[in-house]
Amino acid sequence: MKGLLLAAASSLLCVAAVTVVFRIVDVRRRAAAMLRIFLATIPLYVAAYALTPADLWLLPERLVEPRAFLCGVFGLFVHAALFFGGWLQVYNLAERGFSLRILIDIDESPGRALSPEEEEAGYGGGLGMGWMLDKRIEGLLSTRLMVERDGSLLATHKGVRVARLFGGLRAFLQIDTPQ
Amino acid sequence: MNPDALGTALRAGAAWTAAAVIGHFVIFHFARVEHRARTVTLLFTLAALAALWTGLLLDVDRWRAVYGVVVVGCSFLLYMPFYYTVAASQSVQLVIEVRAAPHGLSREQIRRRYPVQETLAGRLETLAWAGYIVGVDGRFALTFKGRLVCLPFRAVKKLWRLGAGG
């Protein structure tokens, strides 16, 4: 139980630090900044685990774990899952979610209702749908999955590897159309 | 009582997580699944119940048996973003298409492959089907479920000073 409690505390500390950084500093690569903050919380978790008593001054005897190392590793796994599967996904959805952006556009519109034409023009707070595709392309260029040469976009070696992996998985799982 | 209760519970959680992932691959490979996300969620729910049952069966006390469920739950948190990247990421789709084209693709060719009206119409249809929006007189409004999803994310965007996004 100690590992779980410290994982929860570390996760909350991580998201609090992310919030402070995002509010104070203009961060360009936010996902990378979040990852750095998460990595910084790992030694804090380890130190807290090593320096506190097994019962955390409050746990009843039945919740004290005799296998301290395993309990510590378990807590670290939970902390990582809460970050990669939780906070980072919240950020990804808020920053990149196509469906979510549509919902927000509708909610922010004066009549709280939009026609497809209005959404197409006003997508992304007025940037328009064409911007979405450009944003994806720029993202692939900046992560070096593609390069642009003589007006053509080409997959890099890294891009080829990614295409092979994900293309293979999509074929195996019979996924042909994005849901 | 099991002397290695924590280790047993964690192993049970890991084993049932592996079973859920294998089940996902086998089912999706051999059958055409209509409700994909729901099916994966169901598989992990069954894995969580199985982890709990295994723990109790192996004389793990109730508290530690729940740790097996936590392992499955955390694995689900990690697995779903991976699955969605495989299944629905537009960026991944773009890389696959660019790689498949012998001489690459120009931005114009990409725009022609992803006509915005069709992409938007498809997504509006999906959102309506899932109950997040409802169409009235050619316009779409949020349902209660849609607002329930939208509001916390609007708050996060404001709190973290994120841009328009999308």
mmCIF file of C-alpha atoms in Angstrom:
data_model
loop_
_atom_site.group_PDB
_atom_site.id
_atom_site.type_symbol
_atom_site.label_atom_id
_atom_site.label_comp_id
_atom_site.label_asym_id
_atom_site.label_seq_id
_atom_site.Cartn_x
_atom_site.Cartn_y
_atom_site.Cartn_z
ATOM 1 C CA MET A 1 0.000 0.000 0.000
ATOM 2 C CA LYS A 2 2.936 2.333 0.661
ATOM 3 C CA GLY A 3 4.015 2.078 -2.980
ATOM 4 C CA LEU A 4 0.506 2.895 -4.192
ATOM 5 C CA LEU A 5 0.136 5.897 -1.887
ATOM 6 C CA LEU A 6 3.534 7.306 -2.824
ATOM 7 C CA ALA A 7 2.761 6.716 -6.510
ATOM 8 C CA ALA A 8 -0.475 8.683 -6.155
ATOM 9 C CA ALA A 9 1.368 11.482 -4.331
ATOM 10 C CA SER A 10 4.146 11.551 -6.961
ATOM 11 C CA SER A 11 1.572 11.670 -9.739
ATOM 12 C CA LEU A 12 -0.204 14.615 -8.129
ATOM 13 C CA LEU A 13 3.136 16.358 -7.585
ATOM 14 C CA CYS A 14 3.976 15.770 -11.252
ATOM 15 C CA VAL A 15 0.737 17.277 -12.546
ATOM 16 C CA ALA A 16 1.035 20.206 -10.125
ATOM 17 C CA ALA A 17 4.556 20.909 -11.430
ATOM 18 C CA VAL A 18 3.351 20.626 -15.038
ATOM 19 C CA THR A 19 0.569 23.115 -14.286
ATOM 20 C CA VAL A 20 2.981 25.590 -12.683
ATOM 21 C CA VAL A 21 5.462 25.325 -15.574
ATOM 22 C CA PHE A 22 2.781 25.670 -18.276
ATOM 23 C CA ARG A 23 1.300 28.715 -16.532
ATOM 24 C CA ILE A 24 4.592 30.489 -15.893
ATOM 25 C CA VAL A 25 6.733 29.580 -18.913
ATOM 26 C CA ASP A 26 5.873 29.661 -22.622
ATOM 27 C CA VAL A 27 6.805 26.081 -23.465
ATOM 28 C CA ARG A 28 7.225 25.206 -27.146
ATOM 29 C CA ARG A 29 7.587 21.417 -26.844
ATOM 30 C CA ARG A 30 5.096 20.715 -24.114
ATOM 31 C CA ALA A 31 5.066 16.895 -24.281
ATOM 32 C CA ALA A 32 8.872 16.839 -23.903
ATOM 33 C CA ALA A 33 8.612 19.242 -20.960
ATOM 34 C CA MET A 34 6.021 16.979 -19.320
ATOM 35 C CA LEU A 35 8.290 13.987 -19.791
ATOM 36 C CA ARG A 36 11.215 15.809 -18.174
ATOM 37 C CA ILE A 37 9.052 16.758 -15.186
ATOM 38 C CA PHE A 38 7.884 13.141 -14.842
ATOM 39 C CA LEU A 39 11.474 11.889 -14.966
ATOM 40 C CA ALA A 40 12.377 14.397 -12.247
ATOM 41 C CA THR A 41 9.689 12.939 -9.965
ATOM 42 C CA ILE A 42 11.185 9.427 -10.174
ATOM 43 C CA PRO A 43 14.187 10.120 -7.897
ATOM 44 C CA LEU A 44 11.811 11.944 -5.574
ATOM 45 C CA TYR A 45 9.596 8.850 -5.429
ATOM 46 C CA VAL A 46 12.600 6.598 -4.792
ATOM 47 C CA ALA A 47 13.911 8.918 -2.062
ATOM 48 C CA ALA A 48 10.495 9.165 -0.427
ATOM 49 C CA TYR A 49 10.159 5.383 -0.551
ATOM 50 C CA ALA A 50 13.604 4.818 0.949
ATOM 51 C CA LEU A 51 13.333 7.440 3.667
ATOM 52 C CA THR A 52 9.833 6.829 5.005
ATOM 53 C CA PRO A 53 8.801 3.989 7.342
ATOM 54 C CA ALA A 54 6.971 0.960 5.929
ATOM 55 C CA ASP A 55 3.685 2.054 7.523
ATOM 56 C CA LEU A 56 4.012 5.710 6.417
ATOM 57 C CA TRP A 57 3.124 6.599 10.031
ATOM 58 C CA LEU A 58 -0.507 5.772 9.383
ATOM 59 C CA LEU A 59 -1.065 2.400 7.708
ATOM 60 C CA PRO A 60 -2.482 -0.479 9.779
ATOM 61 C CA GLU A 61 -0.324 -3.569 10.166
ATOM 62 C CA ARG A 62 -2.262 -5.632 7.587
ATOM 63 C CA LEU A 63 -1.434 -3.071 4.855
ATOM 64 C CA VAL A 64 2.310 -2.989 5.556
ATOM 65 C CA GLU A 65 4.144 -4.862 2.815
ATOM 66 C CA PRO A 66 6.910 -7.276 3.911
ATOM 67 C CA ARG A 67 8.433 -7.301 0.384
ATOM 68 C CA ALA A 68 9.535 -3.675 0.303
ATOM 69 C CA PHE A 69 11.463 -3.771 -2.983
ATOM 70 C CA LEU A 70 8.609 -5.369 -4.941
ATOM 71 C CA CYS A 71 6.137 -2.913 -3.433
ATOM 72 C CA GLY A 72 8.416 -0.031 -4.467
ATOM 73 C CA VAL A 73 8.686 -1.300 -8.045
ATOM 74 C CA PHE A 74 4.910 -1.773 -8.173
ATOM 75 C CA GLY A 75 4.413 1.840 -7.065
ATOM 76 C CA LEU A 76 6.813 3.042 -9.733
ATOM 77 C CA PHE A 77 4.877 1.106 -12.381
ATOM 78 C CA VAL A 78 1.637 2.730 -11.197
ATOM 79 C CA HIS A 79 3.269 6.186 -11.266
ATOM 80 C CA ALA A 80 4.492 5.590 -14.843
ATOM 81 C CA ALA A 81 1.084 4.294 -15.958
ATOM 82 C CA LEU A 82 -0.681 7.316 -14.459
ATOM 83 C CA PHE A 83 1.692 9.597 -16.350
ATOM 84 C CA PHE A 84 1.938 7.885 -19.763
ATOM 85 C CA GLY A 85 -1.628 6.584 -19.819
ATOM 86 C CA GLY A 86 -3.163 9.449 -17.868
ATOM 87 C CA TRP A 87 -1.713 12.953 -17.784
ATOM 88 C CA LEU A 88 0.174 12.709 -21.067
ATOM 89 C CA GLN A 89 -2.962 11.434 -22.793
ATOM 90 C CA VAL A 90 -5.035 14.248 -21.286
ATOM 91 C CA TYR A 91 -2.518 16.659 -22.800
ATOM 92 C CA ASN A 92 -2.492 14.853 -26.175
ATOM 93 C CA LEU A 93 -6.261 14.876 -26.364
ATOM 94 C CA ALA A 94 -6.532 18.522 -25.329
ATOM 95 C CA GLU A 95 -3.818 19.607 -27.733
ATOM 96 C CA ARG A 96 -4.372 17.293 -30.704
ATOM 97 C CA GLY A 97 -7.773 15.602 -30.390
ATOM 98 C CA PHE A 98 -9.767 16.057 -33.593
ATOM 99 C CA SER A 99 -13.123 14.954 -32.167
ATOM 100 C CA LEU A 100 -12.583 16.899 -28.956
ATOM 101 C CA ARG A 101 -11.801 20.061 -30.921
ATOM 102 C CA ILE A 102 -15.094 19.675 -32.799
ATOM 103 C CA LEU A 103 -16.970 19.318 -29.505
ATOM 104 C CA ILE A 104 -15.256 22.417 -28.096
ATOM 105 C CA ASP A 105 -15.950 24.422 -31.275
ATOM 106 C CA ILE A 106 -19.637 23.559 -30.993
ATOM 107 C CA ASP A 107 -19.680 24.420 -27.284
ATOM 108 C CA GLU A 108 -17.919 27.753 -27.842
ATOM 109 C CA SER A 109 -20.123 28.811 -30.772
ATOM 110 C CA PRO A 110 -22.685 31.548 -29.992
ATOM 111 C CA GLY A 111 -25.733 29.351 -30.598
ATOM 112 C CA ARG A 112 -23.992 26.236 -29.244
ATOM 113 C CA ALA A 113 -24.720 24.544 -32.581
ATOM 114 C CA LEU A 114 -22.743 24.441 -35.841
ATOM 115 C CA SER A 115 -23.398 23.258 -39.373
ATOM 116 C CA PRO A 116 -20.662 21.178 -41.062
ATOM 117 C CA GLU A 117 -19.757 24.211 -43.211
ATOM 118 C CA GLU A 118 -19.387 26.467 -40.163
ATOM 119 C CA GLU A 119 -17.255 23.844 -38.428
ATOM 120 C CA GLU A 120 -15.072 23.437 -41.507
ATOM 121 C CA ALA A 121 -14.345 27.168 -41.602
ATOM 122 C CA GLY A 122 -14.097 27.681 -37.855
ATOM 123 C CA TYR A 123 -12.256 24.518 -36.821
ATOM 124 C CA GLY A 124 -9.552 24.992 -34.207
ATOM 125 C CA GLY A 125 -10.838 28.326 -32.955
ATOM 126 C CA GLY A 126 -11.169 29.797 -36.463
ATOM 127 C CA LEU A 127 -8.105 28.260 -38.112
ATOM 128 C CA GLY A 128 -10.120 26.023 -40.451
ATOM 129 C CA MET A 129 -9.880 22.343 -41.275
ATOM 130 C CA GLY A 130 -7.031 22.778 -43.765
ATOM 131 C CA TRP A 131 -4.829 23.872 -40.865
ATOM 132 C CA MET A 132 -5.343 20.514 -39.127
ATOM 133 C CA LEU A 133 -3.716 18.574 -41.972
ATOM 134 C CA ASP A 134 -0.844 21.092 -42.192
ATOM 135 C CA LYS A 135 -0.302 20.718 -38.437
ATOM 136 C CA ARG A 136 -0.023 16.918 -38.810
ATOM 137 C CA ILE A 137 2.454 17.285 -41.697
ATOM 138 C CA GLU A 138 4.567 19.810 -39.759
ATOM 139 C CA GLY A 139 4.555 17.442 -36.789
ATOM 140 C CA LEU A 140 5.826 14.570 -38.957
ATOM 141 C CA LEU A 141 8.535 16.810 -40.416
ATOM 142 C CA SER A 142 9.668 18.067 -37.013
ATOM 143 C CA THR A 143 9.866 14.530 -35.621
ATOM 144 C CA ARG A 144 11.868 13.530 -38.725
ATOM 145 C CA LEU A 145 9.446 10.830 -39.832
ATOM 146 C CA MET A 146 9.227 12.637 -43.182
ATOM 147 C CA VAL A 147 11.322 15.096 -45.154
ATOM 148 C CA GLU A 148 10.228 17.507 -47.861
ATOM 149 C CA ARG A 149 12.307 17.455 -51.053
ATOM 150 C CA ASP A 150 11.424 19.272 -54.291
ATOM 151 C CA GLY A 151 7.840 19.687 -53.168
ATOM 152 C CA SER A 152 7.417 16.028 -52.264
ATOM 153 C CA LEU A 153 7.069 14.541 -48.806
ATOM 154 C CA LEU A 154 9.152 11.391 -48.384
ATOM 155 C CA ALA A 155 9.397 8.933 -45.512
ATOM 156 C CA THR A 156 12.777 8.922 -43.753
ATOM 157 C CA HIS A 157 14.370 5.652 -42.553
ATOM 158 C CA LYS A 158 12.678 6.283 -39.221
ATOM 159 C CA GLY A 159 9.386 6.932 -41.031
ATOM 160 C CA VAL A 160 9.752 3.721 -43.039
ATOM 161 C CA ARG A 161 10.267 1.749 -39.822
ATOM 162 C CA VAL A 162 7.211 3.361 -38.222
ATOM 163 C CA ALA A 163 5.114 2.778 -41.369
ATOM 164 C CA ARG A 164 6.172 -0.876 -41.492
ATOM 165 C CA LEU A 165 5.424 -1.457 -37.808
ATOM 166 C CA PHE A 166 2.073 0.303 -37.685
ATOM 167 C CA GLY A 167 1.057 -0.800 -41.182
ATOM 168 C CA GLY A 168 1.794 -4.400 -40.194
ATOM 169 C CA LEU A 169 -0.175 -4.072 -36.961
ATOM 170 C CA ARG A 170 -3.115 -2.481 -38.771
ATOM 171 C CA ALA A 171 -3.135 -5.271 -41.345
ATOM 172 C CA PHE A 172 -2.891 -7.973 -38.680
ATOM 173 C CA LEU A 173 -5.696 -6.417 -36.621
ATOM 174 C CA GLN A 174 -7.810 -5.860 -39.755
ATOM 175 C CA ILE A 175 -7.999 -2.113 -39.192
ATOM 176 C CA ASP A 176 -8.512 -0.428 -42.530
ATOM 177 C CA THR A 177 -10.382 2.700 -41.636
ATOM 178 C CA PRO A 178 -9.595 4.971 -38.687
ATOM 179 C CA GLN A 179 -12.392 4.913 -36.072
ATOM 180 C CA MET B 1 -2.710 -17.261 3.794
ATOM 181 C CA ASN B 2 -0.275 -17.045 0.852
ATOM 182 C CA PRO B 3 3.226 -16.082 2.155
ATOM 183 C CA ASP B 4 4.047 -14.225 -1.102
ATOM 184 C CA ALA B 5 0.697 -12.476 -1.463
ATOM 185 C CA LEU B 6 1.971 -9.361 -3.266
ATOM 186 C CA GLY B 7 4.124 -11.309 -5.743
ATOM 187 C CA THR B 8 1.258 -13.708 -6.471
ATOM 188 C CA ALA B 9 -1.232 -10.878 -7.029
ATOM 189 C CA LEU B 10 1.157 -8.976 -9.316
ATOM 190 C CA ARG B 11 1.973 -12.098 -11.322
ATOM 191 C CA ALA B 12 -1.735 -12.855 -11.684
ATOM 192 C CA GLY B 13 -2.330 -9.292 -12.933
ATOM 193 C CA ALA B 14 0.549 -9.508 -15.410
ATOM 194 C CA ALA B 15 -0.521 -12.935 -16.700
ATOM 195 C CA TRP B 16 -4.143 -11.871 -17.243
ATOM 196 C CA THR B 17 -2.987 -8.653 -18.917
ATOM 197 C CA ALA B 18 -0.944 -10.753 -21.336
ATOM 198 C CA ALA B 19 -4.019 -12.920 -21.913
ATOM 199 C CA ALA B 20 -6.110 -9.821 -22.701
ATOM 200 C CA VAL B 21 -3.528 -8.544 -25.211
ATOM 201 C CA ILE B 22 -3.234 -11.960 -26.884
ATOM 202 C CA GLY B 23 -7.034 -12.210 -26.920
ATOM 203 C CA HIS B 24 -7.217 -8.807 -28.580
ATOM 204 C CA PHE B 25 -4.785 -9.810 -31.321
ATOM 205 C CA VAL B 26 -6.439 -13.192 -31.925
ATOM 206 C CA ILE B 27 -10.020 -11.876 -31.998
ATOM 207 C CA PHE B 28 -9.219 -8.889 -34.218
ATOM 208 C CA HIS B 29 -7.157 -11.014 -36.583
ATOM 209 C CA PHE B 30 -9.787 -13.691 -37.115
ATOM 210 C CA ALA B 31 -13.022 -11.701 -36.807
ATOM 211 C CA ARG B 32 -14.341 -8.429 -38.159
ATOM 212 C CA VAL B 33 -15.004 -6.480 -34.972
ATOM 213 C CA GLU B 34 -17.498 -3.634 -35.218
ATOM 214 C CA HIS B 35 -17.146 -2.131 -31.717
ATOM 215 C CA ARG B 36 -13.357 -2.202 -31.454
ATOM 216 C CA ALA B 37 -12.746 0.021 -28.404
ATOM 217 C CA ARG B 38 -15.611 -1.601 -26.520
ATOM 218 C CA THR B 39 -14.198 -5.053 -27.263
ATOM 219 C CA VAL B 40 -10.723 -4.142 -25.947
ATOM 220 C CA THR B 41 -12.290 -2.595 -22.830
ATOM 221 C CA LEU B 42 -14.347 -5.745 -22.274
ATOM 222 C CA LEU B 43 -11.253 -7.946 -22.612
ATOM 223 C CA PHE B 44 -9.372 -5.929 -19.974
ATOM 224 C CA THR B 45 -12.429 -5.913 -17.676
ATOM 225 C CA LEU B 46 -12.546 -9.685 -17.883
ATOM 226 C CA ALA B 47 -8.791 -9.797 -17.225
ATOM 227 C CA ALA B 48 -9.229 -7.633 -14.112
ATOM 228 C CA LEU B 49 -11.966 -9.904 -12.776
ATOM 229 C CA ALA B 50 -9.863 -12.958 -13.584
ATOM 230 C CA ALA B 51 -6.846 -11.452 -11.753
ATOM 231 C CA LEU B 52 -9.006 -10.846 -8.682
ATOM 232 C CA TRP B 53 -10.453 -14.358 -8.846
ATOM 233 C CA THR B 54 -6.979 -15.900 -9.291
ATOM 234 C CA GLY B 55 -5.633 -13.986 -6.298
ATOM 235 C CA LEU B 56 -8.464 -15.114 -4.050
ATOM 236 C CA LEU B 57 -8.150 -18.664 -5.341
ATOM 237 C CA LEU B 58 -4.441 -18.682 -4.424
ATOM 238 C CA ASP B 59 -5.134 -17.543 -0.852
ATOM 239 C CA VAL B 60 -4.099 -13.940 -1.383
ATOM 240 C CA ASP B 61 -5.807 -11.621 1.105
ATOM 241 C CA ARG B 62 -8.474 -9.252 -0.283
ATOM 242 C CA TRP B 63 -6.305 -6.118 -0.116
ATOM 243 C CA ARG B 64 -3.435 -7.605 -2.048
ATOM 244 C CA ALA B 65 -5.714 -9.401 -4.510
ATOM 245 C CA VAL B 66 -6.829 -5.919 -5.583
ATOM 246 C CA TYR B 67 -3.209 -5.162 -6.557
ATOM 247 C CA GLY B 68 -3.641 -7.646 -9.420
ATOM 248 C CA VAL B 69 -6.608 -5.589 -10.607
ATOM 249 C CA VAL B 70 -4.466 -2.440 -10.340
ATOM 250 C CA VAL B 71 -1.838 -4.059 -12.592
ATOM 251 C CA VAL B 72 -4.499 -4.835 -15.216
ATOM 252 C CA GLY B 73 -5.979 -1.329 -14.871
ATOM 253 C CA CYS B 74 -2.603 0.383 -15.294
ATOM 254 C CA SER B 75 -1.775 -1.859 -18.260
ATOM 255 C CA PHE B 76 -5.100 -0.854 -19.813
ATOM 256 C CA LEU B 77 -4.179 2.831 -19.329
ATOM 257 C CA LEU B 78 -0.933 2.203 -21.201
ATOM 258 C CA TYR B 79 -2.384 -0.093 -23.859
ATOM 259 C CA MET B 80 -5.318 2.038 -25.035
ATOM 260 C CA PRO B 81 -3.248 5.019 -26.259
ATOM 261 C CA PHE B 82 -1.007 2.553 -28.107
ATOM 262 C CA TYR B 83 -4.028 0.861 -29.655
ATOM 263 C CA TYR B 84 -5.556 4.201 -30.682
ATOM 264 C CA THR B 85 -2.271 5.238 -32.261
ATOM 265 C CA VAL B 86 -2.351 2.064 -34.343
ATOM 266 C CA ALA B 87 -6.048 2.282 -35.166
ATOM 267 C CA ALA B 88 -6.882 5.947 -35.529
ATOM 268 C CA SER B 89 -3.846 8.223 -35.699
ATOM 269 C CA GLN B 90 -3.977 10.454 -38.769
ATOM 270 C CA SER B 91 -0.226 11.037 -38.523
ATOM 271 C CA VAL B 92 0.435 7.286 -38.652
ATOM 272 C CA GLN B 93 -1.957 6.972 -41.603
ATOM 273 C CA LEU B 94 -0.059 9.766 -43.377
ATOM 274 C CA VAL B 95 3.338 8.117 -42.855
ATOM 275 C CA ILE B 96 1.978 4.804 -44.157
ATOM 276 C CA GLU B 97 0.576 6.471 -47.290
ATOM 277 C CA VAL B 98 3.694 8.549 -47.960
ATOM 278 C CA ARG B 99 5.864 5.454 -47.599
ATOM 279 C CA ALA B 100 3.591 3.487 -49.954
ATOM 280 C CA ALA B 101 3.874 6.124 -52.704
ATOM 281 C CA PRO B 102 6.993 5.369 -54.823
ATOM 282 C CA HIS B 103 7.967 9.042 -55.214
ATOM 283 C CA GLY B 104 6.395 10.386 -52.061
ATOM 284 C CA LEU B 105 3.399 12.706 -52.009
ATOM 285 C CA SER B 106 3.081 16.442 -52.437
ATOM 286 C CA ARG B 107 1.041 18.456 -49.946
ATOM 287 C CA GLU B 108 -1.569 18.927 -52.672
ATOM 288 C CA GLN B 109 -1.825 15.165 -53.235
ATOM 289 C CA ILE B 110 -2.255 14.653 -49.494
ATOM 290 C CA ARG B 111 -5.007 17.271 -49.409
ATOM 291 C CA ARG B 112 -6.765 15.472 -52.269
ATOM 292 C CA ARG B 113 -6.538 12.160 -50.391
ATOM 293 C CA TYR B 114 -8.002 13.741 -47.271
ATOM 294 C CA PRO B 115 -10.789 16.015 -48.498
ATOM 295 C CA VAL B 116 -11.774 18.083 -45.486
ATOM 296 C CA GLN B 117 -15.515 17.847 -46.114
ATOM 297 C CA GLU B 118 -15.421 14.055 -46.174
ATOM 298 C CA THR B 119 -13.109 13.810 -43.158
ATOM 299 C CA LEU B 120 -15.336 16.173 -41.179
ATOM 300 C CA ALA B 121 -18.564 14.475 -42.294
ATOM 301 C CA GLY B 122 -17.166 11.095 -41.243
ATOM 302 C CA ARG B 123 -16.139 12.355 -37.827
ATOM 303 C CA LEU B 124 -19.461 14.145 -37.232
ATOM 304 C CA GLU B 125 -21.242 10.927 -38.115
ATOM 305 C CA THR B 126 -19.065 8.988 -35.641
ATOM 306 C CA LEU B 127 -19.672 11.550 -32.886
ATOM 307 C CA ALA B 128 -23.425 11.462 -33.501
ATOM 308 C CA TRP B 129 -23.404 7.646 -33.541
ATOM 309 C CA ALA B 130 -21.505 7.630 -30.224
ATOM 310 C CA GLY B 131 -24.044 10.027 -28.701
ATOM 311 C CA TYR B 132 -21.803 13.081 -28.225
ATOM 312 C CA ILE B 133 -23.663 15.317 -30.664
ATOM 313 C CA VAL B 134 -27.106 15.448 -32.152
ATOM 314 C CA GLY B 135 -28.142 16.854 -35.530
ATOM 315 C CA VAL B 136 -31.041 19.311 -35.616
ATOM 316 C CA ASP B 137 -31.996 21.135 -38.851
ATOM 317 C CA GLY B 138 -28.600 20.615 -40.452
ATOM 318 C CA ARG B 139 -26.679 21.821 -37.393
ATOM 319 C CA PHE B 140 -24.993 19.823 -34.665
ATOM 320 C CA ALA B 141 -25.345 20.495 -30.943
ATOM 321 C CA LEU B 142 -23.742 18.768 -27.968
ATOM 322 C CA THR B 143 -25.689 16.182 -26.029
ATOM 323 C CA PHE B 144 -25.341 15.940 -22.244
ATOM 324 C CA LYS B 145 -22.675 13.270 -22.780
ATOM 325 C CA GLY B 146 -20.826 15.574 -25.183
ATOM 326 C CA ARG B 147 -20.838 18.436 -22.676
ATOM 327 C CA LEU B 148 -19.662 16.081 -19.966
ATOM 328 C CA VAL B 149 -16.571 15.278 -22.069
ATOM 329 C CA CYS B 150 -16.070 18.808 -23.341
ATOM 330 C CA LEU B 151 -16.147 20.779 -20.090
ATOM 331 C CA PRO B 152 -13.201 19.173 -18.242
ATOM 332 C CA PHE B 153 -11.020 19.458 -21.337
ATOM 333 C CA ARG B 154 -11.930 23.127 -21.775
ATOM 334 C CA ALA B 155 -10.851 23.600 -18.158
ATOM 335 C CA VAL B 156 -7.551 21.751 -18.779
ATOM 336 C CA LYS B 157 -6.848 23.834 -21.891
ATOM 337 C CA LYS B 158 -7.429 27.010 -19.904
ATOM 338 C CA LEU B 159 -5.413 25.827 -16.885
ATOM 339 C CA TRP B 160 -2.428 24.707 -18.967
ATOM 340 C CA ARG B 161 -2.712 27.668 -21.383
ATOM 341 C CA LEU B 162 -2.902 25.363 -24.412
ATOM 342 C CA GLY B 163 -3.652 26.720 -27.856
ATOM 343 C CA ALA B 164 -6.684 25.967 -29.994
ATOM 344 C CA GLY B 165 -5.502 22.415 -30.551
ATOM 345 C CA GLY B 166 -7.021 19.813 -32.832
#
